[in-house]
Amino acid sequence: MTRVAAVDCGTNSIRLLIADIDTDIDADVNTDASAGDAAKRPTPRLTDIVREMRVVRLGQGVDSTGELAQEALERTFAATRDYADLIRGHGVEKVRFVATSATRDASNRQVFVDGIRAILGVEPEVITGDEEAALSFAGASSVLPSRGEDPVLVVDLGGGSTEFVLGNADGVIAARSVDVGCVRMTERHLRSDPPTPEQIAAAETDVDAAISEAAQTVPLERATAVVGVAGSVTTITAHALRLPEYSPAAIHGTELDLDAVRKACTELLEMSREERAALPYMHPGRVDVIGAGGLVWRRVLQRLADVTAGRITTAVTSEHDILDGIALSIR
């Protein structure tokens, strides 16, 4: 067994997974989805030691300024210092730090890279959208029942980008990352509380265009099932289930009718900030962006229902995602 630490630094949150992984099991997690080669299904199993999540909003203002804000960097560095203490305290042997959409888009990302290296002692990797998509698929598929050769679409709905990954038991078939996410759409369009019909319509136009862009690479019509991952999707699922508190065990693997999921998305989108904050399963760091997350997820599910001619009628939620994929990729 090897003890590893994976860090996923996204637009809204930074997350840490410390886990034991069995290195005697041979697995090749290929994150180069753009090469068109199918990645093997990862066979190692992770034993969780620590899972942590902090909302640091690294992507604050990046959509409009093209730069990481100083206060966002400071929040992220502070969380990373806490994670470094946990990593040392738990005797981690190998660490991989991955940064995604906000850092990809930032002209001053070298400031971020230098800061993380100084704190953690490892080089943070600013990965491409295709790499992000493949890691998300590896993480989600590692804990879900295999559907054999039937293609499954994994959708990773993040703060700055959304990844569409079609794959099966042999690995990734096609993947595409597009620049729509809950933080980006909130900052760009959904500025009122609650958002106006005009703001919602403008956001939907952007999201629909992004889905069409993804569909140029990923044959959505081939999907036989859809799995949603990341905080927006898990929170929407918690709302659909009306949970008394946020419970990963209750959320993971839940399969709901598309109508029920879309209804939950619409409710969250139309609520006021105060109403969302009062929900018992709502993380404070998601209160202001979950409406946009619901808008994106609602449009994705509607498109899938349309292009599959009603073949897809349910959506599955996974609590395991890119963070698990990062851990599985550590060698």
Coordinates of C-alpha atoms in Angstrom, one line a residue:
M1 CA 0.0 0.0 0.0
T2 CA 1.2 3.5 -0.8
R3 CA -0.3 6.6 1.0
V4 CA -1.0 9.3 -1.5
A5 CA -2.4 12.8 -1.4
A6 CA -4.5 14.4 -4.3
V7 CA -5.4 18.0 -4.4
D8 CA -8.0 19.4 -6.8
C9 CA -7.9 23.2 -7.1
G10 CA -10.9 24.4 -9.1
T11 CA -12.7 27.7 -9.7
N12 CA -14.8 27.5 -6.5
S13 CA -13.2 25.0 -4.1
I14 CA -9.9 23.3 -3.3
R15 CA -10.2 19.7 -2.1
L16 CA -7.8 17.2 -0.5
L17 CA -7.9 13.4 -0.6
I18 CA -5.4 11.4 1.4
A19 CA -5.8 7.7 0.7
D20 CA -4.1 4.4 0.7
I21 CA -3.8 2.8 -2.8
D22 CA -2.7 -0.8 -3.6
T23 CA 0.2 -0.3 -6.0
D24 CA 0.5 -4.1 -6.6
I25 CA -2.6 -3.8 -8.9
D26 CA -1.6 -2.9 -12.4
A27 CA -3.6 0.0 -13.9
D28 CA -3.0 2.5 -16.6
V29 CA -5.0 5.7 -16.1
N30 CA -4.6 7.5 -19.4
T31 CA -5.5 11.1 -19.1
D32 CA -4.8 12.0 -22.7
A33 CA -8.4 11.8 -23.9
S34 CA -7.6 14.0 -27.0
A35 CA -5.3 11.2 -28.3
G36 CA -8.4 9.1 -29.0
D37 CA -6.9 6.0 -27.3
A38 CA -9.2 4.3 -24.9
A39 CA -7.9 4.4 -21.3
K40 CA -8.1 1.2 -19.3
R41 CA -10.6 1.1 -16.5
P42 CA -8.7 1.8 -13.3
T43 CA -8.7 -1.3 -11.1
P44 CA -7.0 -0.1 -7.8
R45 CA -9.2 0.8 -4.9
L46 CA -8.6 3.7 -2.7
T47 CA -9.0 3.6 1.1
D48 CA -9.9 7.1 2.3
I49 CA -7.9 8.6 5.2
V50 CA -8.9 12.2 4.8
R51 CA -11.3 14.1 2.6
E52 CA -11.4 17.9 2.9
M53 CA -13.1 20.7 1.0
R54 CA -12.7 24.5 1.3
V55 CA -14.5 27.0 -0.8
V56 CA -11.8 29.6 -1.7
R57 CA -13.3 31.0 -4.9
L58 CA -10.0 31.1 -6.7
G59 CA -11.8 32.0 -9.9
Q60 CA -13.2 35.2 -8.4
G61 CA -13.5 37.7 -11.3
V62 CA -11.3 35.6 -13.7
D63 CA -14.1 35.6 -16.3
S64 CA -14.0 39.4 -16.6
T65 CA -10.4 40.3 -15.7
G66 CA -8.5 37.3 -17.0
E67 CA -6.4 37.4 -13.7
L68 CA -6.5 35.6 -10.3
A69 CA -7.4 38.2 -7.7
Q70 CA -4.9 38.7 -4.9
E71 CA -7.5 38.0 -2.2
A72 CA -8.5 34.8 -4.0
L73 CA -4.8 33.7 -4.1
E74 CA -4.4 34.4 -0.4
R75 CA -7.5 32.3 0.5
T76 CA -6.2 29.5 -1.7
F77 CA -2.7 29.6 -0.2
A78 CA -4.1 29.6 3.3
A79 CA -6.1 26.4 2.6
T80 CA -3.0 24.8 1.0
R81 CA -1.0 25.5 4.1
D82 CA -3.6 23.6 6.2
Y83 CA -3.5 20.8 3.7
A84 CA 0.3 20.7 3.8
D85 CA 0.1 20.1 7.6
L86 CA -2.4 17.3 7.1
I87 CA -0.2 15.7 4.4
R88 CA 2.8 15.8 6.6
G89 CA 0.9 14.6 9.6
H90 CA -0.5 11.5 7.8
G91 CA 2.8 10.3 6.4
V92 CA 2.0 10.8 2.7
E93 CA 4.5 9.3 0.3
K94 CA 3.4 10.9 -3.0
V95 CA 1.5 14.1 -3.8
R96 CA -0.2 15.3 -6.9
F97 CA -1.7 18.8 -7.1
V98 CA -3.9 19.6 -10.1
A99 CA -5.4 23.0 -11.0
T100 CA -8.2 23.5 -13.5
S101 CA -10.4 26.1 -15.2
A102 CA -9.6 29.3 -13.3
T103 CA -5.9 28.8 -13.4
R104 CA -5.9 27.8 -17.0
D105 CA -7.6 31.1 -17.9
A106 CA -5.4 33.4 -15.7
S107 CA -2.6 35.5 -17.2
N108 CA -0.9 35.6 -13.8
R109 CA -1.1 31.9 -13.1
Q110 CA 2.7 31.7 -12.5
V111 CA 2.1 33.6 -9.2
F112 CA -0.2 30.8 -8.2
V113 CA 2.2 28.1 -9.4
D114 CA 5.1 29.6 -7.5
G115 CA 3.1 30.1 -4.3
I116 CA 1.8 26.5 -4.3
R117 CA 5.3 25.1 -4.9
A118 CA 6.7 27.1 -2.0
I119 CA 4.0 25.9 0.4
L120 CA 3.7 22.2 -0.6
G121 CA 7.0 21.4 -2.2
V122 CA 5.5 19.9 -5.3
E123 CA 4.9 21.4 -8.8
P124 CA 1.2 22.2 -9.3
E125 CA 0.0 20.9 -12.6
V126 CA -2.3 23.3 -14.6
I127 CA -4.0 20.6 -16.7
T128 CA -5.9 20.9 -20.0
G129 CA -9.6 20.5 -20.2
D130 CA -9.2 17.1 -21.9
E131 CA -7.0 15.9 -19.0
E132 CA -9.5 17.2 -16.5
A133 CA -12.3 15.3 -18.3
A134 CA -10.4 12.0 -18.4
L135 CA -9.5 12.2 -14.7
S136 CA -13.1 12.9 -13.8
F137 CA -14.2 9.8 -15.8
A138 CA -11.6 7.7 -14.1
G139 CA -12.7 8.9 -10.6
A140 CA -16.4 8.4 -11.3
S141 CA -16.2 5.1 -13.0
S142 CA -13.9 3.6 -10.4
V143 CA -16.7 3.3 -7.9
L144 CA -19.8 2.8 -10.1
P145 CA -21.0 -0.5 -11.5
S146 CA -19.7 -1.2 -15.0
R147 CA -22.1 -1.1 -17.9
G148 CA -19.8 -3.1 -20.1
E149 CA -19.6 -1.7 -23.7
D150 CA -22.6 0.6 -23.3
P151 CA -21.3 4.2 -23.4
V152 CA -21.9 6.3 -20.3
L153 CA -21.7 10.1 -20.2
V154 CA -20.0 11.6 -17.2
V155 CA -20.6 15.3 -16.7
D156 CA -18.3 17.2 -14.3
L157 CA -20.1 20.5 -13.6
G158 CA -17.5 22.8 -12.1
G159 CA -17.1 26.5 -11.2
G160 CA -15.5 27.6 -14.4
S161 CA -15.9 24.8 -16.8
T162 CA -18.0 21.7 -17.5
E163 CA -16.5 18.4 -18.8
F164 CA -18.4 16.0 -21.0
V165 CA -16.8 12.5 -21.1
L166 CA -18.2 9.5 -23.0
G167 CA -16.7 6.2 -22.0
N168 CA -17.3 2.6 -21.2
A169 CA -15.6 -0.3 -19.5
D170 CA -12.6 0.1 -21.8
G171 CA -12.2 3.8 -20.9
V172 CA -12.7 7.2 -22.5
I173 CA -14.3 7.3 -26.0
A174 CA -14.4 11.1 -26.4
A175 CA -14.2 14.1 -24.1
R176 CA -14.6 17.9 -24.3
S177 CA -14.3 20.7 -21.7
V178 CA -16.3 23.9 -22.3
D179 CA -16.2 27.2 -20.4
V180 CA -19.5 27.2 -18.6
G181 CA -19.7 26.7 -14.8
C182 CA -21.6 27.8 -11.8
V183 CA -19.2 30.6 -10.9
R184 CA -18.6 31.8 -14.4
M185 CA -22.4 32.0 -15.2
T186 CA -23.2 33.7 -11.9
E187 CA -20.6 36.4 -12.4
R188 CA -21.5 36.8 -16.1
H189 CA -25.3 36.7 -16.0
L190 CA -27.1 35.9 -12.8
R191 CA -26.4 39.1 -10.8
S192 CA -29.9 39.7 -9.3
D193 CA -31.3 38.0 -6.3
P194 CA -33.1 36.1 -7.5
P195 CA -32.1 36.3 -11.2
T196 CA -34.4 37.9 -13.6
P197 CA -36.0 36.1 -16.6
E198 CA -33.7 38.1 -18.9
Q199 CA -30.6 37.1 -17.0
I200 CA -31.7 33.4 -17.1
A201 CA -32.3 33.5 -20.8
A202 CA -28.9 35.0 -21.5
A203 CA -27.2 32.4 -19.4
E204 CA -29.2 29.6 -21.1
T205 CA -28.0 30.9 -24.5
D206 CA -24.4 30.6 -23.4
V207 CA -24.9 27.2 -21.9
D208 CA -26.7 25.8 -24.9
A209 CA -23.9 27.1 -27.2
A210 CA -21.4 25.3 -24.9
I211 CA -23.3 22.1 -25.0
S212 CA -23.4 22.3 -28.8
E213 CA -19.6 22.9 -28.8
A214 CA -19.1 19.8 -26.7
A215 CA -21.4 17.8 -29.0
Q216 CA -19.0 18.5 -31.9
T217 CA -16.5 16.2 -30.2
V218 CA -18.6 14.0 -27.9
P219 CA -21.4 12.0 -29.5
L220 CA -24.0 12.7 -26.9
E221 CA -26.6 10.7 -28.8
R222 CA -24.6 7.5 -28.1
A223 CA -25.0 7.8 -24.3
T224 CA -27.0 5.1 -22.6
A225 CA -26.8 6.7 -19.1
V226 CA -25.6 10.0 -17.6
V227 CA -23.6 10.4 -14.4
G228 CA -23.2 13.9 -12.8
V229 CA -20.3 14.7 -10.5
A230 CA -19.0 17.7 -8.5
G231 CA -20.6 20.0 -5.9
S232 CA -23.3 21.6 -7.9
V233 CA -24.7 18.2 -9.0
T234 CA -24.5 16.6 -5.5
T235 CA -26.2 19.6 -3.9
I236 CA -29.0 19.6 -6.5
T237 CA -29.4 15.9 -5.7
A238 CA -29.6 16.7 -2.0
H239 CA -32.3 19.2 -2.7
A240 CA -34.2 16.8 -4.8
L241 CA -34.1 14.2 -2.0
R242 CA -35.0 16.9 0.6
L243 CA -32.2 15.6 2.9
P244 CA -32.2 16.8 6.5
E245 CA -28.4 17.5 6.1
Y246 CA -25.7 17.0 3.5
S247 CA -24.9 13.2 3.4
P248 CA -22.5 11.8 0.8
A249 CA -23.7 8.3 1.7
A250 CA -27.3 9.2 0.9
I251 CA -26.3 11.1 -2.3
H252 CA -23.7 8.8 -3.9
G253 CA -25.2 6.4 -6.5
T254 CA -28.6 8.0 -6.3
E255 CA -30.6 7.6 -9.6
L256 CA -33.5 10.1 -10.1
D257 CA -36.0 10.8 -12.9
L258 CA -34.9 13.6 -15.1
D259 CA -38.1 15.5 -14.3
A260 CA -37.3 15.4 -10.6
V261 CA -33.8 16.6 -11.2
R262 CA -34.9 19.4 -13.5
K263 CA -37.6 20.5 -10.9
A264 CA -34.9 20.7 -8.2
C265 CA -32.7 22.7 -10.6
T266 CA -35.5 25.2 -11.3
E267 CA -36.4 25.6 -7.6
L268 CA -32.8 26.4 -6.7
L269 CA -32.4 28.8 -9.6
E270 CA -35.6 30.7 -8.7
M271 CA -34.9 30.9 -4.9
S272 CA -33.5 34.0 -3.2
R273 CA -30.1 33.8 -1.6
E274 CA -31.7 33.8 1.8
E275 CA -33.9 30.9 0.9
R276 CA -31.0 28.9 -0.4
A277 CA -28.9 29.7 2.6
A278 CA -31.6 28.3 4.9
L279 CA -31.5 24.8 3.3
P280 CA -29.9 22.3 5.7
Y281 CA -27.7 20.6 3.0
M282 CA -26.4 23.9 1.5
H283 CA -22.7 24.6 1.9
P284 CA -22.2 28.4 2.6
G285 CA -19.7 28.6 -0.2
R286 CA -22.3 27.4 -2.8
V287 CA -25.2 29.6 -1.8
D288 CA -24.5 32.3 -4.4
V289 CA -23.6 30.0 -7.3
I290 CA -25.9 27.0 -6.9
G291 CA -28.7 28.6 -9.0
A292 CA -26.3 28.8 -12.0
G293 CA -25.3 25.2 -11.3
G294 CA -28.9 24.2 -11.5
L295 CA -29.3 26.2 -14.8
V296 CA -26.4 24.4 -16.4
W297 CA -27.4 20.9 -15.2
R298 CA -31.0 21.5 -16.3
R299 CA -29.9 22.4 -19.8
V300 CA -27.5 19.5 -20.1
L301 CA -30.2 17.0 -19.0
Q302 CA -32.7 18.5 -21.4
R303 CA -30.3 18.2 -24.3
L304 CA -29.6 14.6 -23.5
A305 CA -33.3 13.7 -23.3
D306 CA -33.7 15.3 -26.7
V307 CA -30.7 13.8 -28.6
T308 CA -31.3 10.3 -27.1
A309 CA -35.0 10.4 -28.2
G310 CA -36.1 9.7 -24.6
R311 CA -33.7 6.7 -24.1
I312 CA -32.2 8.5 -21.1
T313 CA -34.9 9.1 -18.5
T314 CA -32.8 9.2 -15.3
A315 CA -29.5 10.7 -14.0
V316 CA -27.1 9.2 -11.5
T317 CA -25.0 11.2 -9.1
S318 CA -21.5 10.3 -8.0
E319 CA -19.7 11.7 -5.0
H320 CA -16.4 10.4 -6.6
D321 CA -14.9 12.5 -9.3
I322 CA -11.7 14.1 -10.5
L323 CA -10.3 14.1 -7.0
D324 CA -10.4 10.3 -7.0
G325 CA -9.1 10.2 -10.5
I326 CA -6.0 12.3 -9.4
A327 CA -5.3 9.9 -6.6
L328 CA -5.6 6.9 -8.8
S329 CA -3.2 8.4 -11.3
I330 CA -0.4 8.8 -8.8
R331 CA 2.5 6.4 -9.4

